[in-house]
Structure formats: C-alpha cells, structure tokens
Amino acid sequence: MQLPEKHSATGTTIFTVMSALANKHNAINLSQGFPDFHIDSRLSGALGAATENGFNQYAPMTGLPELRNAIGAGIKDRYDVDVNPDTEITVTPGATYAIYTAFTAILSPGDEAIVLEPAYDSYIPNIEMNGATAVRISLSAPSFSVDWQQVKDAITTRTKAIIVNTPHNPTGAIWTKDDWTQLAEIVRDTDIIILSDEVYEQLVFDGAQHHSVLQNEELRARSFVLFSFGKVYNNTGWKMGYCIAPPALTQAFRRIHQFLCFTVNTPAQYALAQHLGNKTEPLNDIMQGKRDYFLKLLAETPFTIHAPARGSYFQVASYERISDLPDKEFAEWLTIEHGVATIPVSAFYSSGKDDRLIRFCFAKKEETLAAAVERLKGIR
Ligand code: PMP
Ligand code: GLN
C-alpha cells in the first residue's frame, strides 16, 4: 500500500521518545514539559462536580459562553485589551490543535510560512500537511533573539504566515515590545498573517512582563493568538486551550474547527469557566522559584548555563565540559547511564542542527529536581 508522507518529519516526536525512554530506564523525567505536582483542588473538584451535575453532552461549537466570557475577562485583566468572546474567542482541545487549525484555515498549496528555529516540533509538519513550504530562520545561541533583517529577507510574494513563540520553547527567551514593533514594520504592507504561540504567557521571570501580540493593535488585526490552559493550571493532560483572532480570522478558524473536532470536552469547560474566577497564586512566582532552585543545584554539576531562562518551563544547558557526543546520543546516555531524561535541542531544528545543548523541564516538585541533580552530580 502506498500512503502519502504528508510532512517531512521522520519518526515519533522527541517528547514521546524521551518520556518512553525515561519510563523504560526508571529515569527522572525532566524531558517532556509537564508538571509533576497536583493541580488546584478547586479545579479538580469543579471537574467532578460538572460531570456529576450532568454537564456531559456537547457544548456549543465555539465553546461554552461562560468560559469564553471568563477568558475575555482574563485577557482584559492581564493585557488591558478588549476581546469579543462571541466573535474572537474559540475554545480548543489544546494549543497544538489550535496551531494546526489556524494554519489549515489560511494555507494553500504553494504558500510559504516562516518559522524561527529552534521551534516547537509541530509547526513545520503542520505547514507541510497543508501543502505549504516552511521557510526556516535560525535564532542564535545564547540569546536566541530574532535577527529582524533575516526575517525581512525571507519574505517573498508567497509568504502567507509567520509563526512566533514567546516565552519561547525550548530556550526560555522572551520578546520585548520592540520585537513586536519590528515585526509590525516588516509585515505592514503585506497580507501576511501572524500565528502567535503564547502558551507560556504566565511564566515570565525576574519581574519581566509578557508582551502579547494582542497589545500591538496593528498586529492584532492580522493575528491568531494561541493559548493553553495546560500551562496555566498545571493540567497539560486535559488538553484544553483557546484561540483569539479578529472576527474574519475567527470565522475562517471555525470553518475548519467545526469539521475537525466540532466541540471540546464539556465538563472541562465548565470546570475551567468556574476556576478562572478563583484567586490563585501568581504562576510566575511559583515557577521562578523552581527555576532558581534548579539553577542553584545545577551549579554543583558539570553542566554550563549560558543564559538563565527568562520564561517558560525550560532551561537549556550545555554539556561541553562532559562530552562531545551529538545531543541526541548524549540525552540517551544521560537517561540510561545517569537516570535523568532531557530533550536534545536539535529536535527543535528540522535540519537537526546540533549546538550540543539539552533542555531540562524544571516544572517539577523540588524533591524531583533535587533527586535529579543528585544523579547529575555523579557525572564525570
Ligand atoms: N506551543 C508550545 C511552544 C508548547 O511548548 C506547547 C506544549 N505542549 C504547545 C504549544 C501545546 O500546548 P497544548 O498541550 O495545549 O497542545
Ligand atoms: N510542549 C511540551 C514540551 O515541549 C510537550 C508537548 C508534547 O509532548 N507534544 O515538552
């Protein structure tokens, strides 16, 4: 049987591979990005109550009005911008789905979409699954900031979209307001659409602020903004998120969404709608505490940190003082021989570009981080 390839990525995603390897070798899993601590009991309680109270049938295609209203209120609160819950917000089964749906809504065969690498590994396959071409630009270590001239030079008459991500997975870099201004200047006289992946919006450290594309009026008018509840409420397995876009883009998004999954888990939507109104401890502070704790411990190991993560769940580290193995081999060796699983950063480059860096996820209990570092200290 001949089946079409659909995209150029080979094998299984690195997150699946490394988590499976961690399980097989009983390693501490600092690879795939997910918290290992409990979620807020008010949220789990609300989920149980929703299903107990009979909210078990299809929700509206666009998302429960209660949840979309709560999302709109949260955006107003965090970014001081007004978003219309009826015409601009769609609830989705996670951000990965929303990214695919947004690309599918706008890309046609022959189009180009610009991707800044290292990049979350679904972007390029999603572009290619729509018959379009991914145009790659490399961000440079250690700051991983954007060279705007390179972006400008990559634009052609076929450029349909640019996908961006701040706070950034895997590097923990964050964009300044000026980055958005530069992007706005570059796309001003074009029809280019922006996909802004802001799943780590509430994970920004050292008093810095997350700058959302929603705060740039000019760009907002041409942007899909993708969010994930998993990264805000520590429940990545719920696979819940949302897409914010101006009405015309939202309509295009929903045209696809209604025939892709139609609607999203109802009890989870009720639970989130209720929980969004609860007061919670700022996630930035909690996660910054974990980053600081991890970095302090890591200083006792032979790993080198070139730049502390400014946001996200992740810290990139160099193993230049330990080994000159390619990063995938090093990550396998570390898992099997030292019992700590990480992600090789080359997995975020479609070319496999290897800067000999690995990514640790520090969204873990302190005891998990301490146990992992205890193992890393034994490396010679
Ligand atoms: N974008 C980035 C940059 C991510 O790291 C993740 C992590 N999973 C996602 C999107 C997807 O989020 P979700 O789990 O809601 O699909
Ligand atoms: N975003 C998470 C990470 O980068 C995992 C997502 C996934 O497993 N696809 O680790």
PDB file of C-alpha atoms and ligand atoms in Angstrom, residues 94-96 120 123 165 169 197 199-200 228 231 239, ligand 1:
ATOM      1  CA  GLY A  94      -5.185  22.449  23.438  1.00  0.00           C
ATOM      2  CA  ALA A  95      -2.859  24.821  21.620  1.00  0.00           C
ATOM      3  CA  THR A  96      -1.263  22.209  19.329  1.00  0.00           C
ATOM      4  CA  TYR A 120       8.105  23.580  18.829  1.00  0.00           C
ATOM      5  CA  TYR A 123       4.893  23.855  13.425  1.00  0.00           C
ATOM      6  CA  ASN A 165       6.526  31.966  20.112  1.00  0.00           C
ATOM      7  CA  ASN A 169      10.158  26.744  23.983  1.00  0.00           C
ATOM      8  CA  ASP A 197       2.043  30.941  20.238  1.00  0.00           C
ATOM      9  CA  VAL A 199       1.158  29.219  25.745  1.00  0.00           C
ATOM     10  CA  TYR A 200       3.762  30.247  28.368  1.00  0.00           C
ATOM     11  CA  SER A 228      -3.091  26.619  26.544  1.00  0.00           C
ATOM     12  CA  LYS A 231       0.423  25.622  31.051  1.00  0.00           C
ATOM     13  CA  LYS A 239      -5.574  19.307  26.518  1.00  0.00           C
TER      14      LYS A 239
HETATM   15  N1  PMP B   1       3.282  25.520  21.863  1.00  0.00           N
HETATM   16  C1  PMP B   1       4.385  25.347  22.597  1.00  0.00           C
HETATM   17  C2  PMP B   1       5.535  26.253  22.380  1.00  0.00           C
HETATM   18  C3  PMP B   1       4.445  24.343  23.540  1.00  0.00           C
HETATM   19  O1  PMP B   1       5.548  24.151  24.261  1.00  0.00           O
HETATM   20  C4  PMP B   1       3.334  23.529  23.739  1.00  0.00           C
HETATM   21  C5  PMP B   1       3.471  22.466  24.764  1.00  0.00           C
HETATM   22  N2  PMP B   1       2.736  21.437  24.744  1.00  0.00           N
HETATM   23  C6  PMP B   1       2.184  23.739  22.953  1.00  0.00           C
HETATM   24  C7  PMP B   1       2.208  24.746  22.018  1.00  0.00           C
HETATM   25  C8  PMP B   1       0.968  22.902  23.024  1.00  0.00           C
HETATM   26  O2  PMP B   1       0.105  23.058  24.069  1.00  0.00           O
HETATM   27  P1  PMP B   1      -1.095  22.045  24.294  1.00  0.00           P
HETATM   28  O3  PMP B   1      -0.620  20.992  25.223  1.00  0.00           O
HETATM   29  O4  PMP B   1      -2.180  22.885  24.842  1.00  0.00           O
HETATM   30  O5  PMP B   1      -1.467  21.460  22.961  1.00  0.00           O
END
